[in-house]
Short mmCIF file of C-alpha atoms and ligand atoms in Angstrom, two decimals:
data_model
loop_
_atom_site.label_atom_id
_atom_site.label_comp_id
_atom_site.label_asym_id
_atom_site.label_seq_id
_atom_site.Cartn_x
_atom_site.Cartn_y
_atom_site.Cartn_z
CA MET A 1 -66.32 -85.45 -3.49
CA ILE A 2 -69.12 -87.97 -3.13
CA GLN A 3 -69.33 -89.53 0.35
CA THR A 4 -72.30 -91.89 0.06
CA ILE A 5 -73.48 -94.12 -2.77
CA GLN A 6 -76.97 -95.58 -2.75
CA ILE A 7 -78.03 -98.07 -5.40
CA ALA A 8 -80.54 -100.90 -5.83
CA PRO A 9 -79.12 -104.09 -4.28
CA PRO A 10 -76.60 -105.60 -6.72
CA ASP A 11 -76.35 -109.12 -8.13
CA ASP A 12 -73.22 -111.14 -8.94
CA TRP A 13 -73.53 -112.54 -12.46
CA HIS A 14 -70.50 -114.86 -12.18
CA LEU A 15 -69.65 -116.62 -8.94
CA HIS A 16 -68.00 -119.80 -7.66
CA LEU A 17 -69.50 -121.10 -4.41
CA ARG A 18 -68.00 -124.63 -4.42
CA ASP A 19 -69.79 -127.27 -2.34
CA GLY A 20 -69.86 -128.94 1.08
CA GLU A 21 -67.80 -127.30 3.80
CA ALA A 22 -66.19 -124.81 1.38
CA LEU A 23 -69.66 -123.57 0.39
CA GLU A 24 -70.54 -123.07 4.07
CA HIS A 25 -67.46 -120.88 4.54
CA VAL A 26 -68.09 -118.55 1.61
CA VAL A 27 -71.84 -118.34 1.00
CA ALA A 28 -72.56 -115.70 3.68
CA ALA A 29 -70.21 -113.11 2.14
CA THR A 30 -72.12 -113.28 -1.12
CA ALA A 31 -75.58 -113.49 0.48
CA LEU A 32 -74.79 -110.33 2.48
CA ASN A 33 -73.72 -108.30 -0.54
CA PHE A 34 -75.63 -109.67 -3.49
CA ARG A 35 -79.33 -110.46 -3.75
CA ARG A 36 -78.82 -113.01 -6.54
CA ALA A 37 -75.85 -114.77 -8.09
CA ILE A 38 -75.23 -116.84 -11.18
CA VAL A 39 -73.55 -119.86 -9.59
CA MET A 40 -70.94 -121.62 -11.69
CA PRO A 41 -71.40 -125.38 -12.18
CA ASN A 42 -67.76 -126.52 -12.19
CA LEU A 43 -68.05 -128.80 -9.19
CA LYS A 44 -66.51 -132.27 -9.11
CA PRO A 45 -68.48 -133.90 -10.73
CA PRO A 46 -69.92 -130.96 -12.71
CA VAL A 47 -73.57 -129.91 -12.57
CA THR A 48 -74.79 -131.23 -15.92
CA THR A 49 -78.50 -131.97 -15.34
CA VAL A 50 -81.51 -130.00 -14.13
CA GLU A 51 -81.89 -132.49 -11.30
CA GLN A 52 -78.31 -131.83 -10.12
CA ALA A 53 -78.84 -128.07 -10.41
CA ILE A 54 -81.97 -128.26 -8.22
CA ALA A 55 -80.11 -130.36 -5.65
CA TYR A 56 -77.14 -127.92 -5.64
CA LYS A 57 -79.50 -124.97 -5.18
CA GLY A 58 -80.96 -126.79 -2.16
CA ARG A 59 -77.48 -127.24 -0.67
CA ILE A 60 -76.76 -123.51 -1.17
CA HIS A 61 -79.98 -122.54 0.61
CA ALA A 62 -79.16 -124.98 3.42
CA ALA A 63 -75.69 -123.43 3.78
CA VAL A 64 -77.25 -119.95 4.04
CA GLU A 65 -79.66 -121.20 6.72
CA LYS A 66 -76.77 -122.77 8.63
CA ALA A 67 -74.84 -119.47 8.47
CA CYS A 68 -77.93 -117.60 9.73
CA ALA A 69 -78.26 -120.03 12.66
CA SER A 70 -74.55 -119.81 13.56
CA GLY A 71 -74.91 -116.80 15.86
CA THR A 72 -72.34 -114.86 13.82
CA TYR A 73 -74.75 -112.48 12.12
CA SER A 74 -77.14 -109.82 13.41
CA PRO A 75 -80.90 -110.25 12.87
CA GLU A 76 -80.70 -107.54 10.16
CA GLN A 77 -77.90 -109.39 8.39
CA GLN A 78 -79.80 -112.66 8.64
CA ALA A 79 -82.86 -111.03 7.07
CA VAL A 80 -80.70 -109.87 4.14
CA MET A 81 -79.05 -113.29 3.77
CA ALA A 82 -82.42 -115.04 3.74
CA LYS A 83 -83.34 -113.12 0.58
CA PHE A 84 -80.37 -114.52 -1.36
CA GLU A 85 -81.36 -116.39 -4.51
CA PRO A 86 -78.86 -118.61 -6.31
CA LEU A 87 -79.43 -118.74 -10.08
CA MET A 88 -78.32 -122.09 -11.40
CA VAL A 89 -76.26 -123.00 -14.46
CA LEU A 90 -75.69 -126.26 -16.34
CA TYR A 91 -72.19 -127.31 -17.34
CA LEU A 92 -72.10 -127.94 -21.09
CA THR A 93 -70.46 -131.23 -22.11
CA GLY A 94 -70.34 -133.20 -25.35
CA ALA A 95 -73.12 -135.36 -23.86
CA THR A 96 -75.59 -132.53 -23.06
CA SER A 97 -78.85 -133.27 -24.93
CA PRO A 98 -81.32 -130.84 -26.51
CA SER A 99 -84.05 -132.35 -24.30
CA GLU A 100 -82.08 -131.43 -21.15
CA ILE A 101 -81.89 -127.86 -22.50
CA GLU A 102 -85.66 -127.74 -22.96
CA LYS A 103 -86.12 -129.12 -19.46
CA ALA A 104 -83.71 -126.48 -18.12
CA ALA A 105 -85.53 -123.64 -19.85
CA LEU A 106 -88.83 -124.76 -18.34
CA SER A 107 -87.38 -125.43 -14.87
CA GLY A 108 -87.37 -121.82 -13.64
CA VAL A 109 -84.23 -122.80 -11.71
CA VAL A 110 -81.62 -123.03 -14.45
CA LYS A 111 -80.88 -119.64 -15.98
CA ALA A 112 -77.99 -120.45 -18.32
CA VAL A 113 -75.53 -123.03 -19.66
CA LYS A 114 -71.78 -122.62 -19.21
CA LEU A 115 -69.14 -123.41 -21.79
CA TYR A 116 -65.74 -124.40 -20.44
CA PRO A 117 -63.29 -125.10 -23.24
CA ALA A 118 -61.74 -128.41 -22.05
CA GLY A 119 -58.72 -127.67 -19.86
CA ALA A 120 -59.18 -123.87 -19.79
CA THR A 121 -59.51 -123.41 -16.01
CA THR A 122 -60.36 -124.98 -12.61
CA ASN A 123 -62.41 -128.22 -13.02
CA SER A 124 -62.85 -127.82 -16.76
CA ASP A 125 -61.73 -131.32 -17.78
CA ALA A 126 -65.32 -132.31 -18.62
CA GLY A 127 -65.63 -129.29 -20.92
CA VAL A 128 -66.06 -129.12 -24.66
CA SER A 129 -63.13 -129.34 -27.09
CA ASP A 130 -64.98 -128.31 -30.27
CA LEU A 131 -68.08 -126.21 -29.52
CA LEU A 132 -69.49 -125.82 -33.02
CA GLY A 133 -68.58 -129.38 -34.04
CA GLN A 134 -69.81 -131.10 -30.85
CA CYS A 135 -72.78 -129.02 -29.68
CA GLY A 136 -74.71 -127.81 -32.75
CA GLU A 137 -78.02 -129.42 -31.76
CA VAL A 138 -77.77 -128.15 -28.20
CA LEU A 139 -76.93 -124.61 -29.30
CA LYS A 140 -79.92 -124.71 -31.66
CA ALA A 141 -82.17 -125.75 -28.75
CA MET A 142 -80.76 -122.92 -26.58
CA GLU A 143 -81.38 -120.45 -29.39
CA VAL A 144 -85.01 -121.58 -29.60
CA CYS A 145 -85.68 -121.43 -25.82
CA GLY A 146 -83.64 -118.26 -25.24
CA LEU A 147 -81.41 -119.90 -22.61
CA PRO A 148 -78.12 -117.94 -22.53
CA LEU A 149 -74.73 -119.53 -23.16
CA LEU A 150 -72.10 -118.29 -20.71
CA VAL A 151 -68.66 -118.53 -22.23
CA HIS A 152 -65.22 -118.90 -20.72
CA GLY A 153 -63.66 -117.25 -23.75
CA GLU A 154 -60.15 -118.61 -24.15
CA VAL A 155 -58.70 -120.98 -26.73
CA THR A 156 -56.82 -123.89 -25.15
CA ASP A 157 -54.28 -124.47 -27.95
CA PRO A 158 -50.95 -124.66 -26.07
CA ASN A 159 -49.26 -122.95 -29.03
CA VAL A 160 -51.24 -119.76 -28.44
CA ASP A 161 -49.58 -117.38 -25.97
CA VAL A 162 -51.43 -117.32 -22.63
CA PHE A 163 -51.96 -113.55 -22.91
CA ASP A 164 -53.47 -113.89 -26.41
CA ARG A 165 -55.93 -116.71 -25.76
CA GLU A 166 -59.00 -114.51 -25.28
CA ALA A 167 -58.31 -112.39 -28.37
CA ALA A 168 -57.80 -115.60 -30.37
CA PHE A 169 -61.11 -116.94 -29.02
CA VAL A 170 -62.97 -113.87 -30.33
CA ASP A 171 -61.85 -114.68 -33.87
CA SER A 172 -61.90 -118.46 -33.80
CA VAL A 173 -65.06 -119.13 -31.76
CA MET A 174 -67.14 -116.02 -30.98
CA LYS A 175 -67.38 -114.71 -34.53
CA PRO A 176 -68.35 -118.07 -36.13
CA LEU A 177 -70.73 -118.76 -33.21
CA ARG A 178 -72.59 -115.49 -33.79
CA LYS A 179 -72.76 -116.24 -37.53
CA GLN A 180 -74.06 -119.78 -37.13
CA PHE A 181 -76.43 -119.06 -34.25
CA PRO A 182 -77.43 -115.41 -34.69
CA ASN A 183 -80.23 -115.64 -32.13
CA LEU A 184 -78.24 -117.46 -29.44
CA ARG A 185 -77.96 -115.26 -26.34
CA VAL A 186 -74.34 -115.19 -25.13
CA VAL A 187 -72.49 -113.77 -22.14
CA PHE A 188 -68.75 -113.40 -22.67
CA GLU A 189 -67.69 -114.03 -19.07
CA HIS A 190 -64.94 -112.17 -17.18
CA ILE A 191 -63.60 -110.32 -20.22
CA THR A 192 -60.01 -109.12 -19.98
CA THR A 193 -59.05 -107.59 -23.33
CA LYS A 194 -59.74 -104.64 -25.58
CA GLN A 195 -60.59 -107.15 -28.32
CA ALA A 196 -63.40 -108.62 -26.19
CA VAL A 197 -64.64 -105.13 -25.22
CA ASP A 198 -64.74 -104.07 -28.87
CA PHE A 199 -66.51 -107.25 -29.95
CA VAL A 200 -69.21 -106.91 -27.28
CA THR A 201 -69.58 -103.14 -27.81
CA GLU A 202 -70.10 -103.60 -31.55
CA HIS A 203 -72.77 -106.27 -31.13
CA SER A 204 -75.74 -104.54 -29.59
CA ALA A 205 -78.38 -106.49 -31.55
CA ARG A 206 -81.51 -107.63 -29.73
CA ASP A 207 -83.82 -110.62 -30.26
CA SER A 208 -87.48 -110.42 -31.28
CA GLN A 209 -88.40 -109.90 -27.61
CA GLY A 210 -86.06 -106.93 -27.31
CA ARG A 211 -83.46 -108.81 -25.26
CA LEU A 212 -79.76 -108.23 -25.88
CA LEU A 213 -78.07 -111.09 -27.74
CA LEU A 214 -74.56 -110.46 -26.42
CA ALA A 215 -73.27 -109.17 -23.09
CA ALA A 216 -70.16 -109.44 -20.89
CA THR A 217 -69.25 -109.61 -17.22
CA ILE A 218 -66.18 -107.90 -15.73
CA THR A 219 -64.35 -108.78 -12.48
CA PRO A 220 -62.95 -106.29 -9.93
CA GLN A 221 -59.38 -107.56 -10.39
CA HIS A 222 -59.42 -106.99 -14.14
CA LEU A 223 -60.70 -103.43 -13.61
CA LEU A 224 -58.12 -102.58 -10.94
CA TYR A 225 -54.94 -104.42 -11.95
CA ASN A 226 -52.81 -105.12 -14.98
CA ARG A 227 -50.41 -108.05 -15.30
CA ASN A 228 -47.62 -106.25 -13.42
CA ALA A 229 -49.56 -107.14 -10.24
CA ILE A 230 -48.68 -110.83 -10.67
CA PHE A 231 -44.96 -110.07 -10.55
CA LYS A 232 -44.78 -107.06 -8.20
CA GLY A 233 -41.78 -107.59 -5.88
CA GLY A 234 -41.86 -111.36 -6.53
CA LEU A 235 -44.40 -113.90 -7.72
CA GLN A 236 -47.86 -112.98 -6.35
CA PRO A 237 -50.06 -116.09 -6.49
CA HIS A 238 -53.15 -114.30 -5.13
CA TRP A 239 -53.27 -112.15 -8.27
CA TYR A 240 -53.25 -115.21 -10.51
CA CYS A 241 -56.59 -115.98 -12.08
CA LEU A 242 -57.87 -117.16 -15.46
CA PRO A 243 -58.14 -115.44 -17.81
CA VAL A 244 -54.89 -113.98 -16.53
CA LEU A 245 -54.52 -110.19 -15.94
CA LYS A 246 -53.50 -108.33 -19.09
CA ARG A 247 -51.60 -105.18 -20.15
CA GLU A 248 -52.67 -101.69 -19.01
CA VAL A 249 -54.20 -100.88 -22.41
CA HIS A 250 -56.68 -103.71 -21.86
CA ARG A 251 -57.49 -102.60 -18.31
CA GLN A 252 -58.24 -99.12 -19.61
CA ALA A 253 -60.61 -100.60 -22.22
CA LEU A 254 -62.41 -102.58 -19.48
CA LEU A 255 -62.76 -99.48 -17.26
CA LYS A 256 -64.20 -97.57 -20.17
CA ALA A 257 -66.67 -100.35 -20.94
CA ALA A 258 -67.83 -100.78 -17.32
CA THR A 259 -68.43 -97.04 -16.91
CA SER A 260 -69.88 -96.51 -20.40
CA GLY A 261 -73.51 -96.95 -19.39
CA LEU A 262 -73.85 -99.49 -22.23
CA PRO A 263 -76.34 -102.21 -21.26
CA GLN A 264 -74.03 -105.02 -22.47
CA PHE A 265 -71.63 -104.74 -19.53
CA PHE A 266 -72.37 -105.88 -15.99
CA LEU A 267 -70.86 -107.05 -12.72
CA GLY A 268 -69.52 -110.59 -12.30
CA THR A 269 -66.90 -111.06 -9.59
CA ASP A 270 -65.69 -114.54 -10.63
CA SER A 271 -64.91 -114.78 -6.91
CA ALA A 272 -63.26 -118.21 -6.62
CA PRO A 273 -62.14 -119.53 -3.22
CA HIS A 274 -59.02 -121.69 -3.01
CA ALA A 275 -57.28 -122.61 0.27
CA LYS A 276 -54.12 -120.58 0.92
CA HIS A 277 -51.77 -123.57 0.62
CA LEU A 278 -53.22 -124.47 -2.80
CA LYS A 279 -52.52 -120.96 -4.10
CA GLU A 280 -49.05 -120.72 -2.55
CA MET A 281 -47.48 -123.88 -3.95
CA SER A 282 -45.23 -124.86 -6.84
CA CYS A 283 -48.24 -125.25 -9.14
CA GLY A 284 -50.75 -122.87 -7.61
CA CYS A 285 -54.48 -122.70 -8.46
CA ALA A 286 -56.01 -119.91 -10.52
CA GLY A 287 -58.67 -117.72 -8.92
CA CYS A 288 -59.15 -114.62 -6.75
CA TYR A 289 -61.45 -114.59 -3.73
CA SER A 290 -63.13 -111.18 -3.76
CA ALA A 291 -66.79 -111.67 -2.78
CA PRO A 292 -66.78 -109.94 0.66
CA TYR A 293 -64.99 -106.81 -0.65
CA ALA A 294 -65.99 -106.75 -4.30
CA MET A 295 -68.44 -103.84 -4.06
CA PRO A 296 -65.93 -101.36 -2.52
CA MET A 297 -63.44 -102.50 -5.19
CA TYR A 298 -65.88 -101.82 -8.02
CA ALA A 299 -66.58 -98.40 -6.48
CA GLU A 300 -62.83 -97.72 -6.50
CA ALA A 301 -62.63 -98.66 -10.20
CA PHE A 302 -65.51 -96.32 -11.05
CA GLU A 303 -63.88 -93.56 -9.05
CA GLN A 304 -60.65 -93.99 -11.04
CA MET A 305 -62.71 -93.11 -14.11
CA GLY A 306 -64.42 -90.16 -12.43
CA ALA A 307 -67.66 -92.09 -12.91
CA LEU A 308 -68.86 -92.22 -9.33
CA GLU A 309 -70.12 -88.68 -8.76
CA ASP A 310 -73.35 -89.65 -10.49
CA SER A 311 -74.11 -93.06 -8.98
CA ARG A 312 -76.44 -93.96 -11.86
CA LEU A 313 -73.58 -95.35 -13.98
CA PHE A 314 -72.43 -97.47 -11.04
CA GLU A 315 -75.97 -98.68 -10.45
CA GLN A 316 -76.41 -99.62 -14.10
CA PHE A 317 -73.31 -101.80 -14.03
CA CYS A 318 -73.95 -103.36 -10.59
CA SER A 319 -77.72 -103.59 -10.34
CA LEU A 320 -79.61 -102.84 -13.58
CA ASN A 321 -77.91 -104.23 -16.69
CA GLY A 322 -77.67 -107.82 -15.43
CA PRO A 323 -81.35 -108.23 -14.52
CA ALA A 324 -82.33 -106.63 -17.85
CA PHE A 325 -80.22 -109.17 -19.75
CA TYR A 326 -81.61 -112.12 -17.79
CA GLY A 327 -85.19 -110.81 -17.92
CA LEU A 328 -85.44 -110.51 -14.13
CA PRO A 329 -86.78 -107.66 -11.99
CA VAL A 330 -84.44 -105.12 -10.41
CA ASN A 331 -83.94 -105.87 -6.70
CA GLU A 332 -85.98 -103.86 -4.23
CA GLY A 333 -84.29 -102.10 -1.34
CA ILE A 334 -81.20 -99.95 -0.94
CA TYR A 335 -77.55 -100.93 -0.88
CA GLU A 336 -75.26 -98.25 0.48
CA LEU A 337 -71.53 -97.59 0.51
CA LYS A 338 -69.86 -94.80 2.49
CA ARG A 339 -66.42 -93.28 2.10
CA GLU A 340 -64.95 -94.91 5.21
CA PRO A 341 -61.85 -97.10 5.43
CA MET A 342 -62.51 -100.84 5.22
CA GLU A 343 -59.72 -103.21 6.17
CA ILE A 344 -59.31 -106.53 4.41
CA PRO A 345 -57.99 -109.18 6.81
CA GLU A 346 -54.85 -111.17 5.96
CA ARG A 347 -56.76 -114.41 6.17
CA LEU A 348 -60.31 -115.73 6.43
CA PRO A 349 -61.41 -119.12 7.80
CA PHE A 350 -61.79 -121.89 5.24
CA VAL A 351 -61.90 -125.69 5.06
CA THR A 352 -58.27 -126.18 6.04
CA ASP A 353 -56.18 -124.50 8.72
CA SER A 354 -54.37 -122.54 6.03
CA GLY A 355 -57.57 -120.53 5.52
CA ILE A 356 -58.18 -118.36 2.52
CA VAL A 357 -56.35 -115.20 1.48
CA PRO A 358 -58.79 -112.70 0.00
CA LEU A 359 -57.79 -110.49 -2.91
CA ARG A 360 -55.86 -107.46 -1.53
CA ALA A 361 -55.44 -109.05 1.90
CA GLY A 362 -54.07 -106.59 4.46
CA GLU A 363 -55.01 -103.53 2.41
CA THR A 364 -57.45 -100.79 3.39
CA LEU A 365 -60.19 -99.88 0.92
CA ASP A 366 -61.75 -96.41 0.57
CA TRP A 367 -65.36 -97.60 0.72
CA THR A 368 -67.34 -99.50 3.35
CA VAL A 369 -70.68 -101.21 2.88
CA THR A 370 -73.03 -99.51 5.34
CA ARG A 371 -76.47 -100.72 4.37
CA LEU A 372 -77.59 -103.92 2.75
CA SER A 373 -81.39 -104.17 2.93
ZN1 LIG B 1 -65.29 -118.35 -13.24
#
C-alpha cells in the first residue's frame, strides 16, 4: 500500500475566491496548496473588463501578502504562498465586445472567459440567456485568439428537472456550439454526469497548434459523493452545490474519467466559500468549501479506483493536464502527501461570527499534505 505521493505542485482550474474580507479569509488555503488557480469572476458586480480583472488580481496578491504578514504562517509556508499566481477570467455578458476579447487575449493576465447561463448559480444574474444568439461575434473573436470559454453547463429552463439540466445542456448548447465554432476552445466546468464525460471523452480534437479543443474540470465532491449525501439522515446543506450531486452511475463515470489518464480531464475544486448561516437557512446557498482539504480528497477518490499506486495518473489529473490545456509550464517543485490522518475542523473563521463549515467538517481524512514547495 502506497504511503507517500510526490507530484509536481498542482493547480486549481476552477476556484471562487470572492473579494474583500472574504478573500482575505480564504486565499491562504489555496495559495498553500495550489501554485496557480483559475479565479472565477462572479463577484458583485462581475469582472467583465480586462481593467477589472487586473485590479482584482492586484487585490488577490495584496490579500496573500497580508496573510503572509499576519504571523500565522511559517517562513516556508510564506515562501510557498508568495509563489501563488491567480489566473484571471472575464465574465461573459450580452454586452461583452469582440474588442474586449482581443484586449484580454493580449493582456497576459486574462486566461479565459466564463459563461454563466443567466440564473444558473451564485451571482449569475448578469449571465447570458441565449449564448449562440447573443454572443456570436464574441465567440468568433475567442476562436480567433484561442481564448478558452469556460462553461457552467446547465440549462436554466425551470421545466427541466434539476438533475437533468447538465445532460440537457450537452444536447441543446454544447453540441451546436461545437458545430458553429469548431475551433473554439472550451472547458466544460465541474462536470457531474456520464453524458458530460462521454461528450468530452469523444471530442479529443486539437487545433492547428496541437492544443485540445475541449476539456473538463471535476470537483472532489462530485468524485466522492452521489446525491444521497444531500439527504443522509436529514437535509445536509453543506453537500448542496451546483451542479447538484448526481446518481452513483454518474459518480462512477467521473471517477473513471479522472483516473483515465486522458488529457481532457483535470482538477478544478469549485471551492466556494459561503458563511455558515447562509448555508444553513430556509433558502441556503449552493457551494462547497473544499480548498484546504481538496488534495487529500482527490487522493482518496483515486485510491477508490485503485489508481494511486502509480502516482503518475494522479499527477496527470492534478498537475499536468491543466497546464497543457492552458499552454502553461508545469510547476517546478514537489508537492507531497503522506498516509497520515488529517482532521477537518468543524468550523473555520470567516467574515461573520458564524464562520465557514468546510466540506466534510469533523471528519478525518486518510492523507495529509506534508510538503508544499
Ligand atoms: Zn464555480
